[in-house]
Amino acid sequence: MKHITFILLAWMSISNQAGQTLYACKNATISLFSSAPIEDIKATTSTAASVYNAATGELAFSVAISSFKFDKELMQEHFNSDYMESDKYPRATFKGKINEKVDITKDGSTAITVTGDLTVHGVTQKRTIPGNITVKNGVITMTSEFMVKCADHHIEIPRLVFHNIAESIKMNVSVTYTLSK
């Protein structure tokens, strides 16, 4: 995890100039949910890493695919080996920029969109993702809910289990940032 956080910080520092402030999170929560006729599938991880440059609006995320935990062990095994091929594609990443100007010096909540590159299963897609940023007593949190189409990232769903897995997966992201030192 320290290695991934270092990579994210290094990426963000390329455009970091004097006086700009970086915020980091090593325990962002990401959950996925697939609603299908036969059964619902859900999984969560609380080990995603993220860096936010408040001055430029740049944002980066990285999550280990194998860190998602399912209610059923067999589901987790199939998710990693059959669908996400986590040995071959161990991480999902997002690198982008918040489109709106956010004042982190004032308490409040702002609806935002973030445009950038989402890489899942080795396939990168340009995305604009909605979210919310909240500042309260100096603490910055971001949340987002969006859909990811399996086909957009070449994640194949065999016909045999087509009724068990949705074609689009709902993603929820929750991040609380601390000042990076």
Coordinates of N, CA, C and O in Angstrom, one line a residue:
M1 N 0.8 -1.2 0.0 CA 0.0 0.0 0.0 C 0.9 1.3 0.0 O 0.6 2.2 -0.7
K2 N 2.0 1.3 0.8 CA 2.8 2.4 0.8 C 3.4 2.7 -0.6 O 3.5 3.9 -1.0
H3 N 3.7 1.7 -1.3 CA 4.2 1.8 -2.7 C 3.2 2.5 -3.6 O 3.6 3.4 -4.3
I4 N 1.9 2.1 -3.5 CA 0.9 2.8 -4.4 C 0.7 4.2 -4.0 O 0.6 5.1 -4.8
T5 N 0.7 4.5 -2.7 CA 0.5 5.9 -2.2 C 1.7 6.7 -2.7 O 1.5 7.8 -3.1
F6 N 2.9 6.2 -2.6 CA 4.0 6.9 -3.1 C 3.9 7.2 -4.6 O 4.2 8.3 -5.0
I7 N 3.4 6.3 -5.4 CA 3.3 6.5 -6.8 C 2.2 7.6 -7.1 O 2.4 8.5 -7.9
L8 N 1.1 7.5 -6.3 CA 0.1 8.6 -6.5 C 0.6 9.9 -6.1 O 0.4 10.9 -6.8
L9 N 1.4 10.0 -5.0 CA 1.9 11.3 -4.6 C 3.0 11.8 -5.6 O 3.0 13.0 -5.9
A10 N 3.8 10.9 -6.2 CA 4.7 11.3 -7.2 C 4.0 11.8 -8.4 O 4.4 12.8 -9.0
W11 N 3.0 11.2 -8.9 CA 2.2 11.6 -10.0 C 1.7 13.0 -9.8 O 1.8 13.9 -10.6
M12 N 1.1 13.2 -8.6 CA 0.5 14.5 -8.3 C 1.5 15.6 -8.2 O 1.3 16.7 -8.5
S13 N 2.7 15.3 -7.7 CA 3.7 16.3 -7.4 C 4.4 16.8 -8.7 O 5.0 17.9 -8.7
I14 N 4.2 16.1 -9.8 CA 4.7 16.6 -11.1 C 4.1 17.9 -11.4 O 4.8 18.8 -11.9
S15 N 2.8 18.1 -11.1 CA 2.2 19.4 -11.4 C 2.1 20.3 -10.2 O 1.5 21.3 -10.2
N16 N 2.6 19.8 -9.1 CA 2.5 20.5 -7.8 C 3.5 21.7 -7.8 O 4.7 21.5 -8.1
Q17 N 3.1 22.9 -7.5 CA 4.0 24.0 -7.4 C 4.0 24.5 -6.0 O 3.2 24.2 -5.2
A18 N 4.9 25.4 -5.7 CA 5.1 25.9 -4.3 C 3.7 26.5 -3.9 O 3.1 27.2 -4.6
G19 N 3.4 26.2 -2.6 CA 2.2 26.8 -2.1 C 0.9 25.9 -2.3 O -0.1 26.2 -1.8
Q20 N 1.0 24.9 -3.1 CA -0.2 24.1 -3.4 C -0.2 22.9 -2.4 O 0.9 22.5 -1.9
T21 N -1.4 22.5 -2.0 CA -1.6 21.6 -0.9 C -2.1 20.3 -1.5 O -3.1 20.3 -2.2
L22 N -1.5 19.2 -1.1 CA -1.9 17.8 -1.4 C -2.6 17.2 -0.2 O -2.1 17.3 0.9
Y23 N -3.7 16.5 -0.5 CA -4.4 15.7 0.5 C -4.4 14.3 0.0 O -4.4 14.0 -1.2
A24 N -4.3 13.4 1.0 CA -4.2 11.9 0.7 C -5.2 11.1 1.6 O -5.6 11.6 2.6
C25 N -5.5 9.9 1.0 CA -6.3 9.0 1.8 C -5.8 7.6 1.4 O -5.6 7.3 0.3
K26 N -5.5 6.8 2.5 CA -5.0 5.4 2.2 C -6.1 4.4 2.5 O -5.8 3.2 2.3
N27 N -7.3 4.8 2.9 CA -8.3 3.9 3.3 C -9.7 4.3 2.7 O -10.7 4.2 3.4
A28 N -9.7 4.7 1.4 CA -10.9 5.1 0.8 C -11.8 3.8 0.6 O -11.3 2.7 0.4
T29 N -13.1 4.0 0.8 CA -14.0 2.9 0.7 C -14.6 2.9 -0.7 O -15.2 3.9 -1.2
I30 N -14.6 1.7 -1.4 CA -15.2 1.6 -2.7 C -16.1 0.3 -2.6 O -15.6 -0.7 -2.2
S31 N -17.3 0.4 -3.0 CA -18.2 -0.7 -3.0 C -18.8 -0.9 -4.4 O -18.9 0.1 -5.2
L32 N -19.0 -2.1 -4.8 CA -19.7 -2.4 -6.1 C -20.9 -3.2 -5.8 O -21.1 -3.9 -4.8
F33 N -21.9 -3.0 -6.7 CA -23.2 -3.7 -6.6 C -23.7 -4.1 -7.9 O -23.8 -3.2 -8.8
S34 N -24.1 -5.3 -8.1 CA -24.6 -5.9 -9.3 C -26.0 -6.4 -9.0 O -26.1 -7.4 -8.2
S35 N -27.0 -5.8 -9.6 CA -28.4 -6.3 -9.4 C -28.8 -7.1 -10.6 O -28.8 -6.5 -11.7
A36 N -29.1 -8.3 -10.4 CA -29.5 -9.2 -11.5 C -30.7 -10.1 -11.1 O -31.0 -10.2 -9.9
P37 N -31.4 -10.6 -12.1 CA -32.6 -11.4 -11.8 C -32.4 -12.6 -10.8 O -33.3 -12.8 -9.9
I38 N -31.3 -13.3 -10.8 CA -31.1 -14.4 -10.0 C -30.6 -14.0 -8.6 O -31.1 -14.5 -7.6
E39 N -29.6 -13.1 -8.5 CA -29.1 -12.7 -7.2 C -28.3 -11.4 -7.3 O -27.8 -11.1 -8.4
D40 N -28.3 -10.7 -6.2 CA -27.5 -9.5 -6.2 C -26.1 -9.8 -5.7 O -25.9 -10.7 -4.9
I41 N -25.2 -9.1 -6.2 CA -23.7 -9.3 -5.8 C -23.2 -8.0 -5.3 O -23.4 -6.9 -5.9
K42 N -22.6 -8.0 -4.1 CA -22.0 -6.8 -3.6 C -20.6 -7.1 -3.0 O -20.4 -8.2 -2.5
A43 N -19.7 -6.1 -3.1 CA -18.4 -6.3 -2.5 C -17.9 -4.9 -2.1 O -18.3 -3.9 -2.6
T44 N -17.0 -4.9 -1.1 CA -16.4 -3.6 -0.6 C -15.0 -3.8 -0.3 O -14.5 -4.9 0.1
T45 N -14.3 -2.7 -0.5 CA -12.9 -2.6 0.0 C -12.7 -1.3 0.7 O -13.4 -0.3 0.3
S46 N -11.8 -1.2 1.7 CA -11.5 0.0 2.4 C -10.0 0.3 2.3 O -9.4 0.8 3.3
T47 N -9.4 -0.2 1.2 CA -8.0 0.0 1.1 C -7.5 0.8 -0.1 O -6.4 0.7 -0.5
A48 N -8.5 1.5 -0.8 CA -8.1 2.2 -1.9 C -7.3 3.5 -1.5 O -7.5 4.0 -0.4
A49 N -6.4 3.9 -2.4 CA -5.6 5.1 -2.1 C -6.0 6.2 -3.0 O -6.4 5.9 -4.2
S50 N -6.0 7.4 -2.5 CA -6.3 8.6 -3.4 C -5.5 9.8 -3.0 O -5.1 9.9 -1.8
V51 N -5.2 10.6 -3.9 CA -4.5 11.9 -3.7 C -5.3 13.0 -4.4 O -5.8 12.8 -5.5
Y52 N -5.5 14.1 -3.7 CA -6.2 15.3 -4.2 C -5.4 16.5 -4.1 O -4.9 16.9 -3.0
N53 N -5.2 17.2 -5.2 CA -4.5 18.5 -5.2 C -5.5 19.6 -5.2 O -6.2 19.8 -6.2
A54 N -5.7 20.2 -4.1 CA -6.8 21.2 -3.9 C -6.6 22.4 -4.8 O -7.6 23.1 -5.2
A55 N -5.4 22.7 -5.1 CA -5.1 23.9 -5.9 C -5.4 23.8 -7.3 O -5.9 24.7 -8.0
T56 N -5.2 22.6 -7.9 CA -5.4 22.3 -9.3 C -6.7 21.5 -9.6 O -7.1 21.5 -10.7
G57 N -7.2 20.9 -8.6 CA -8.4 20.0 -8.8 C -8.0 18.6 -9.2 O -8.9 17.8 -9.5
E58 N -6.7 18.3 -9.4 CA -6.3 17.0 -9.9 C -6.6 16.0 -8.8 O -6.5 16.2 -7.6
L59 N -7.0 14.8 -9.3 CA -7.4 13.7 -8.4 C -7.0 12.4 -8.9 O -7.0 12.2 -10.1
A60 N -6.5 11.5 -8.1 CA -6.0 10.2 -8.5 C -6.5 9.1 -7.5 O -6.5 9.4 -6.3
F61 N -6.9 7.9 -8.0 CA -7.3 6.8 -7.2 C -6.6 5.6 -7.7 O -6.3 5.4 -8.9
S62 N -6.3 4.6 -6.8 CA -5.8 3.3 -7.1 C -6.4 2.3 -6.1 O -6.4 2.6 -4.9
V63 N -6.9 1.2 -6.7 CA -7.4 0.1 -5.8 C -7.0 -1.2 -6.3 O -7.0 -1.5 -7.5
A64 N -6.6 -2.1 -5.4 CA -6.2 -3.5 -5.7 C -7.5 -4.2 -5.9 O -8.4 -4.3 -5.0
I65 N -7.7 -4.9 -7.1 CA -8.9 -5.6 -7.4 C -9.1 -6.7 -6.4 O -10.2 -6.9 -5.9
S66 N -8.1 -7.4 -6.0 CA -8.2 -8.5 -5.0 C -8.6 -8.1 -3.6 O -8.9 -8.9 -2.8
S67 N -8.6 -6.8 -3.4 CA -9.0 -6.3 -2.0 C -10.5 -6.3 -1.8 O -10.9 -6.1 -0.7
F68 N -11.3 -6.4 -2.8 CA -12.7 -6.4 -2.7 C -13.2 -7.7 -2.0 O -12.7 -8.8 -2.3
K69 N -14.0 -7.5 -0.9 CA -14.5 -8.6 -0.1 C -16.0 -8.9 -0.4 O -16.7 -7.9 -0.3
F70 N -16.3 -10.1 -0.6 CA -17.7 -10.5 -0.9 C -18.2 -11.3 0.2 O -17.5 -11.9 1.0
D71 N -19.6 -11.4 0.3 CA -20.2 -12.2 1.3 C -19.9 -13.7 1.1 O -19.8 -14.4 2.1
K72 N -19.8 -14.1 -0.1 CA -19.6 -15.5 -0.4 C -18.1 -15.7 -1.0 O -17.8 -15.0 -1.9
E73 N -17.4 -16.6 -0.4 CA -16.0 -16.8 -0.8 C -15.9 -17.2 -2.3 O -15.0 -16.8 -3.0
L74 N -16.8 -18.1 -2.7 CA -16.8 -18.5 -4.1 C -17.0 -17.4 -5.1 O -16.4 -17.3 -6.2
M75 N -17.9 -16.4 -4.7 CA -18.1 -15.2 -5.6 C -16.8 -14.4 -5.7 O -16.4 -14.0 -6.8
Q76 N -16.1 -14.3 -4.6 CA -14.8 -13.5 -4.6 C -13.8 -14.2 -5.5 O -13.1 -13.6 -6.3
E77 N -13.8 -15.6 -5.4 CA -12.8 -16.3 -6.2 C -13.1 -16.2 -7.7 O -12.2 -15.9 -8.5
H78 N -14.4 -16.3 -8.1 CA -14.8 -16.1 -9.5 C -14.6 -14.7 -10.0 O -14.1 -14.5 -11.1
F79 N -14.9 -13.7 -9.1 CA -14.6 -12.3 -9.5 C -13.2 -12.1 -9.9 O -12.9 -11.4 -10.9
N80 N -12.3 -12.6 -9.0 CA -10.8 -12.4 -9.3 C -10.3 -13.2 -10.4 O -9.5 -12.7 -11.2
S81 N -10.7 -14.4 -10.5 CA -10.1 -15.3 -11.5 C -10.8 -15.3 -12.9 O -10.1 -15.1 -13.9
D82 N -12.1 -15.3 -12.9 CA -12.9 -15.5 -14.1 C -13.2 -14.1 -14.8 O -13.2 -14.1 -16.0
Y83 N -13.5 -13.1 -14.0 CA -14.0 -11.9 -14.6 C -13.0 -10.8 -14.6 O -12.7 -10.2 -15.7
M84 N -12.4 -10.5 -13.5 CA -11.5 -9.3 -13.4 C -10.0 -9.7 -13.7 O -9.2 -8.9 -13.9
E85 N -9.7 -11.0 -13.7 CA -8.4 -11.5 -14.0 C -7.4 -10.7 -13.2 O -6.4 -10.2 -13.7
S86 N -7.6 -10.7 -11.8 CA -6.8 -9.8 -11.0 C -5.3 -10.1 -11.0 O -4.5 -9.3 -10.6
D87 N -4.9 -11.4 -11.4 CA -3.5 -11.7 -11.5 C -2.9 -10.9 -12.7 O -1.7 -10.4 -12.6
K88 N -3.6 -10.8 -13.7 CA -3.1 -10.1 -14.9 C -3.4 -8.6 -14.9 O -2.6 -7.8 -15.3
Y89 N -4.5 -8.2 -14.2 CA -4.9 -6.7 -14.1 C -5.1 -6.4 -12.6 O -6.3 -6.4 -12.2
P90 N -4.0 -6.3 -11.8 CA -4.2 -6.2 -10.4 C -4.8 -4.9 -9.8 O -5.3 -4.9 -8.7
R91 N -4.9 -3.9 -10.6 CA -5.3 -2.6 -10.1 C -6.3 -1.9 -11.0 O -6.2 -2.1 -12.2
A92 N -7.2 -1.2 -10.4 CA -8.1 -0.2 -11.2 C -7.6 1.2 -10.8 O -7.3 1.4 -9.6
T93 N -7.6 2.1 -11.7 CA -7.1 3.4 -11.4 C -8.0 4.5 -12.0 O -8.7 4.2 -13.0
F94 N -8.0 5.7 -11.5 CA -8.6 6.8 -12.1 C -7.7 8.0 -11.9 O -7.2 8.3 -10.8
K95 N -7.5 8.8 -12.9 CA -6.7 10.0 -12.9 C -7.5 11.1 -13.6 O -7.8 10.9 -14.8
G96 N -7.9 12.2 -12.9 CA -8.7 13.2 -13.5 C -8.6 14.5 -12.8 O -7.7 14.7 -12.0
K97 N -9.5 15.4 -13.2 CA -9.6 16.7 -12.6 C -11.0 17.1 -12.4 O -11.9 16.9 -13.2
I98 N -11.2 17.8 -11.2 CA -12.5 18.3 -10.9 C -12.8 19.5 -11.8 O -12.0 20.4 -12.0
N99 N -14.0 19.5 -12.4 CA -14.4 20.5 -13.4 C -14.8 21.8 -12.7 O -14.7 22.9 -13.3
E100 N -15.3 21.8 -11.5 CA -15.8 22.9 -10.8 C -14.7 23.5 -9.9 O -13.9 22.8 -9.4
K101 N -14.8 24.8 -9.6 CA -13.9 25.4 -8.6 C -14.5 25.1 -7.2 O -15.6 25.3 -6.9
V102 N -13.6 24.6 -6.3 CA -14.0 24.2 -5.0 C -13.2 25.0 -4.0 O -12.0 25.0 -4.1
D103 N -13.9 25.7 -3.1 CA -13.2 26.5 -2.0 C -13.1 25.6 -0.8 O -14.1 25.5 -0.1
I104 N -11.9 25.1 -0.5 CA -11.7 24.2 0.6 C -11.5 25.0 1.9 O -11.3 24.3 3.0
T105 N -11.5 26.3 1.9 CA -11.3 27.1 3.1 C -12.6 27.4 3.8 O -12.6 27.9 4.9
K106 N -13.8 27.0 3.1 CA -15.1 27.3 3.7 C -15.9 26.0 3.9 O -15.8 25.1 3.0
D107 N -16.6 25.8 5.0 CA -17.4 24.7 5.2 C -18.6 24.7 4.2 O -19.1 25.8 3.8
G108 N -18.9 23.5 3.7 CA -20.0 23.5 2.7 C -19.9 22.2 1.9 O -19.0 21.4 2.0
S109 N -20.9 22.0 1.1 CA -21.0 20.8 0.2 C -21.3 21.3 -1.2 O -22.1 22.2 -1.5
T110 N -20.5 20.7 -2.2 CA -20.6 21.1 -3.6 C -20.8 19.9 -4.4 O -20.0 18.9 -4.3
A111 N -21.7 19.9 -5.4 CA -21.8 18.9 -6.4 C -20.7 19.1 -7.4 O -20.5 20.3 -7.8
I112 N -20.0 18.1 -7.8 CA -18.9 18.2 -8.7 C -19.0 17.1 -9.8 O -19.8 16.2 -9.7
T113 N -18.3 17.4 -10.8 CA -18.0 16.3 -11.8 C -16.5 16.3 -12.0 O -15.8 17.3 -11.9
V114 N -16.0 15.1 -12.2 CA -14.6 14.8 -12.4 C -14.4 14.2 -13.8 O -15.0 13.1 -14.0
T115 N -13.6 14.8 -14.6 CA -13.3 14.2 -15.9 C -11.9 13.6 -15.9 O -10.9 14.3 -15.5
G116 N -11.8 12.4 -16.4 CA -10.4 11.8 -16.4 C -10.5 10.4 -17.0 O -11.5 10.0 -17.7
D117 N -9.4 9.6 -16.8 CA -9.3 8.3 -17.3 C -9.5 7.2 -16.3 O -8.8 7.2 -15.3
L118 N -10.5 6.4 -16.5 CA -10.8 5.2 -15.6 C -10.2 4.0 -16.3 O -10.6 3.6 -17.4
T119 N -9.3 3.3 -15.6 CA -8.7 2.1 -16.1 C -9.1 0.9 -15.3 O -8.9 0.9 -14.1
V120 N -9.8 0.0 -15.9 CA -10.3 -1.2 -15.3 C -10.0 -2.4 -16.2 O -10.3 -2.3 -17.4
H121 N -9.5 -3.5 -15.7 CA -9.3 -4.7 -16.5 C -8.3 -4.4 -17.7 O -8.5 -4.9 -18.8
G122 N -7.4 -3.4 -17.5 CA -6.5 -3.1 -18.6 C -7.0 -2.2 -19.7 O -6.3 -1.9 -20.6
V123 N -8.2 -1.7 -19.5 CA -8.9 -0.9 -20.6 C -9.2 0.5 -20.0 O -9.8 0.6 -18.9
T124 N -8.7 1.5 -20.7 CA -8.9 2.9 -20.2 C -10.0 3.6 -21.0 O -10.0 3.5 -22.2
Q125 N -10.9 4.2 -20.2 CA -12.0 4.9 -20.8 C -12.0 6.3 -20.3 O -11.8 6.5 -19.1
K126 N -12.2 7.3 -21.1 CA -12.4 8.7 -20.7 C -13.8 8.8 -20.1 O -14.8 8.3 -20.7
R127 N -13.9 9.3 -18.8 CA -15.2 9.4 -18.1 C -15.4 10.7 -17.5 O -14.4 11.3 -17.1
T128 N -16.6 11.1 -17.4 CA -17.0 12.3 -16.5 C -17.9 11.7 -15.4 O -19.0 11.1 -15.7
I129 N -17.4 11.7 -14.2 CA -18.1 11.1 -13.1 C -18.6 12.1 -12.1 O -17.9 13.0 -11.7
P130 N -19.9 12.0 -11.7 CA -20.5 12.9 -10.8 C -20.1 12.6 -9.3 O -19.7 11.4 -9.0
G131 N -20.1 13.6 -8.5 CA -19.7 13.4 -7.1 C -20.1 14.5 -6.2 O -20.8 15.5 -6.7
N132 N -19.7 14.5 -5.0 CA -19.9 15.5 -4.1 C -18.7 15.7 -3.2 O -18.0 14.7 -2.8
I133 N -18.3 17.0 -2.9 CA -17.2 17.3 -2.0 C -17.8 18.1 -0.9 O -18.6 19.0 -1.1
T134 N -17.4 17.7 0.3 CA -17.9 18.4 1.5 C -16.6 18.8 2.4 O -15.7 18.0 2.5
V135 N -16.7 20.0 2.8 CA -15.7 20.5 3.7 C -16.4 20.8 5.0 O -17.4 21.6 5.1
K136 N -15.9 20.3 6.1 CA -16.5 20.5 7.5 C -15.3 20.6 8.5 O -14.6 19.6 8.7
N137 N -15.2 21.7 9.1 CA -14.1 21.9 10.1 C -12.7 21.5 9.6 O -12.0 20.9 10.2
G138 N -12.5 21.8 8.3 CA -11.2 21.6 7.7 C -11.0 20.1 7.1 O -10.0 19.8 6.6
V139 N -12.0 19.3 7.3 CA -12.0 17.9 6.8 C -12.6 17.8 5.5 O -13.8 18.3 5.3
I140 N -11.9 17.3 4.5 CA -12.5 17.2 3.1 C -12.9 15.7 2.9 O -12.1 14.8 3.1
T141 N -14.2 15.6 2.5 CA -14.6 14.2 2.1 C -15.2 14.3 0.7 O -15.7 15.4 0.3
M142 N -15.1 13.3 -0.1 CA -15.7 13.2 -1.4 C -16.5 11.9 -1.5 O -16.0 10.8 -0.9
T143 N -17.6 11.9 -2.2 CA -18.4 10.8 -2.4 C -18.8 10.8 -3.9 O -18.9 11.8 -4.5
S144 N -19.1 9.6 -4.4 CA -19.5 9.4 -5.8 C -20.3 8.1 -5.9 O -20.0 7.1 -5.3
E145 N -21.2 8.2 -6.8 CA -21.9 7.0 -7.3 C -22.0 7.0 -8.8 O -22.5 8.0 -9.3
F146 N -21.6 5.9 -9.4 CA -21.6 5.9 -10.9 C -21.7 4.5 -11.4 O -21.4 3.5 -10.6
M147 N -21.9 4.3 -12.6 CA -22.1 3.0 -13.2 C -20.9 2.7 -14.1 O -20.3 3.6 -14.8
V148 N -20.5 1.4 -14.1 CA -19.4 0.9 -15.0 C -20.0 -0.2 -15.8 O -20.4 -1.2 -15.3
K149 N -19.9 -0.1 -17.2 CA -20.4 -1.2 -18.0 C -19.2 -2.2 -18.2 O -18.1 -1.8 -18.6
C150 N -19.6 -3.4 -17.9 CA -18.6 -4.5 -18.1 C -18.0 -4.5 -19.5 O -16.8 -4.6 -19.7
A151 N -18.8 -4.4 -20.5 CA -18.4 -4.5 -21.9 C -17.4 -3.4 -22.2 O -16.5 -3.6 -23.0
D152 N -17.5 -2.2 -21.6 CA -16.6 -1.1 -21.9 C -15.2 -1.4 -21.5 O -14.2 -0.8 -21.9
H153 N -15.0 -2.4 -20.6 CA -13.7 -2.7 -20.1 C -13.3 -4.2 -20.4 O -12.4 -4.8 -19.8
H154 N -14.0 -4.7 -21.4 CA -13.7 -6.1 -21.9 C -13.8 -7.1 -20.8 O -13.1 -8.1 -20.9
I155 N -14.8 -6.9 -19.9 CA -15.1 -7.9 -18.9 C -16.2 -8.8 -19.4 O -17.3 -8.3 -19.6
E156 N -15.8 -10.0 -19.8 CA -16.8 -10.9 -20.4 C -17.6 -11.7 -19.3 O -17.1 -12.2 -18.4
I157 N -18.9 -11.7 -19.6 CA -19.9 -12.5 -18.7 C -20.4 -13.7 -19.5 O -21.1 -13.5 -20.5
P158 N -20.0 -14.9 -19.2 CA -20.4 -16.1 -19.9 C -22.0 -16.2 -19.9 O -22.6 -15.8 -18.9
R159 N -22.5 -16.6 -21.0 CA -24.0 -16.8 -21.1 C -24.6 -17.6 -20.0 O -25.7 -17.4 -19.6
L160 N -23.8 -18.6 -19.5 CA -24.3 -19.5 -18.5 C -24.7 -18.7 -17.2 O -25.6 -19.1 -16.5
V161 N -23.9 -17.6 -16.9 CA -24.2 -16.9 -15.7 C -24.8 -15.5 -16.0 O -24.8 -14.6 -15.2
F162 N -25.2 -15.3 -17.2 CA -25.7 -14.0 -17.7 C -26.8 -13.4 -16.8 O -26.9 -12.2 -16.5
H163 N -27.7 -14.3 -16.2 CA -28.7 -13.8 -15.4 C -28.3 -13.5 -13.9 O -29.0 -13.1 -13.1
N164 N -27.0 -13.9 -13.6 CA -26.5 -13.7 -12.3 C -25.7 -12.4 -12.1 O -25.5 -11.9 -11.0
I165 N -25.3 -11.8 -13.2 CA -24.4 -10.6 -13.2 C -25.0 -9.6 -14.1 O -25.3 -9.8 -15.3
A166 N -25.1 -8.4 -13.6 CA -25.6 -7.2 -14.4 C -24.6 -6.8 -15.4 O -23.4 -7.0 -15.2
E167 N -25.1 -6.2 -16.5 CA -24.1 -5.7 -17.5 C -23.4 -4.4 -17.1 O -22.4 -4.1 -17.5
S168 N -24.1 -3.7 -16.1 CA -23.5 -2.5 -15.6 C -23.4 -2.6 -14.1 O -24.4 -3.1 -13.4
I169 N -22.3 -2.2 -13.5 CA -22.1 -2.4 -12.1 C -22.1 -1.0 -11.4 O -21.5 -0.1 -11.9
K170 N -22.9 -0.9 -10.3 CA -22.9 0.4 -9.6 C -21.7 0.5 -8.6 O -21.5 -0.4 -7.9
M171 N -21.0 1.6 -8.7 CA -19.9 1.8 -7.9 C -20.2 3.0 -6.9 O -20.8 4.0 -7.3
N172 N -19.8 2.8 -5.7 CA -19.9 3.9 -4.7 C -18.5 4.1 -4.1 O -17.8 3.2 -3.7
V173 N -18.1 5.4 -4.0 CA -16.8 5.8 -3.5 C -17.0 6.8 -2.4 O -17.8 7.7 -2.5
S174 N -16.2 6.6 -1.3 CA -16.3 7.5 -0.2 C -14.8 7.7 0.3 O -14.1 6.7 0.6
V175 N -14.4 8.9 0.4 CA -13.0 9.3 0.7 C -13.0 10.4 1.7 O -13.7 11.4 1.6
T176 N -12.1 10.2 2.8 CA -11.9 11.3 3.7 C -10.4 11.6 3.6 O -9.5 10.7 3.8
Y177 N -10.0 12.8 3.2 CA -8.7 13.2 3.0 C -8.0 13.8 4.3 O -8.7 14.5 5.0
T178 N -6.7 13.6 4.4 CA -5.9 14.3 5.4 C -4.8 15.0 4.6 O -4.4 14.6 3.6
L179 N -4.3 16.1 5.2 CA -3.2 16.8 4.6 C -2.0 15.9 4.5 O -1.6 15.3 5.4
S180 N -1.4 15.9 3.3 CA -0.3 15.0 3.0 C 1.0 15.8 3.4 O 1.2 16.9 3.2
K181 N 1.9 15.0 4.1 CA 3.1 15.7 4.6 C 4.3 15.1 3.9 O 4.4 14.1 3.4

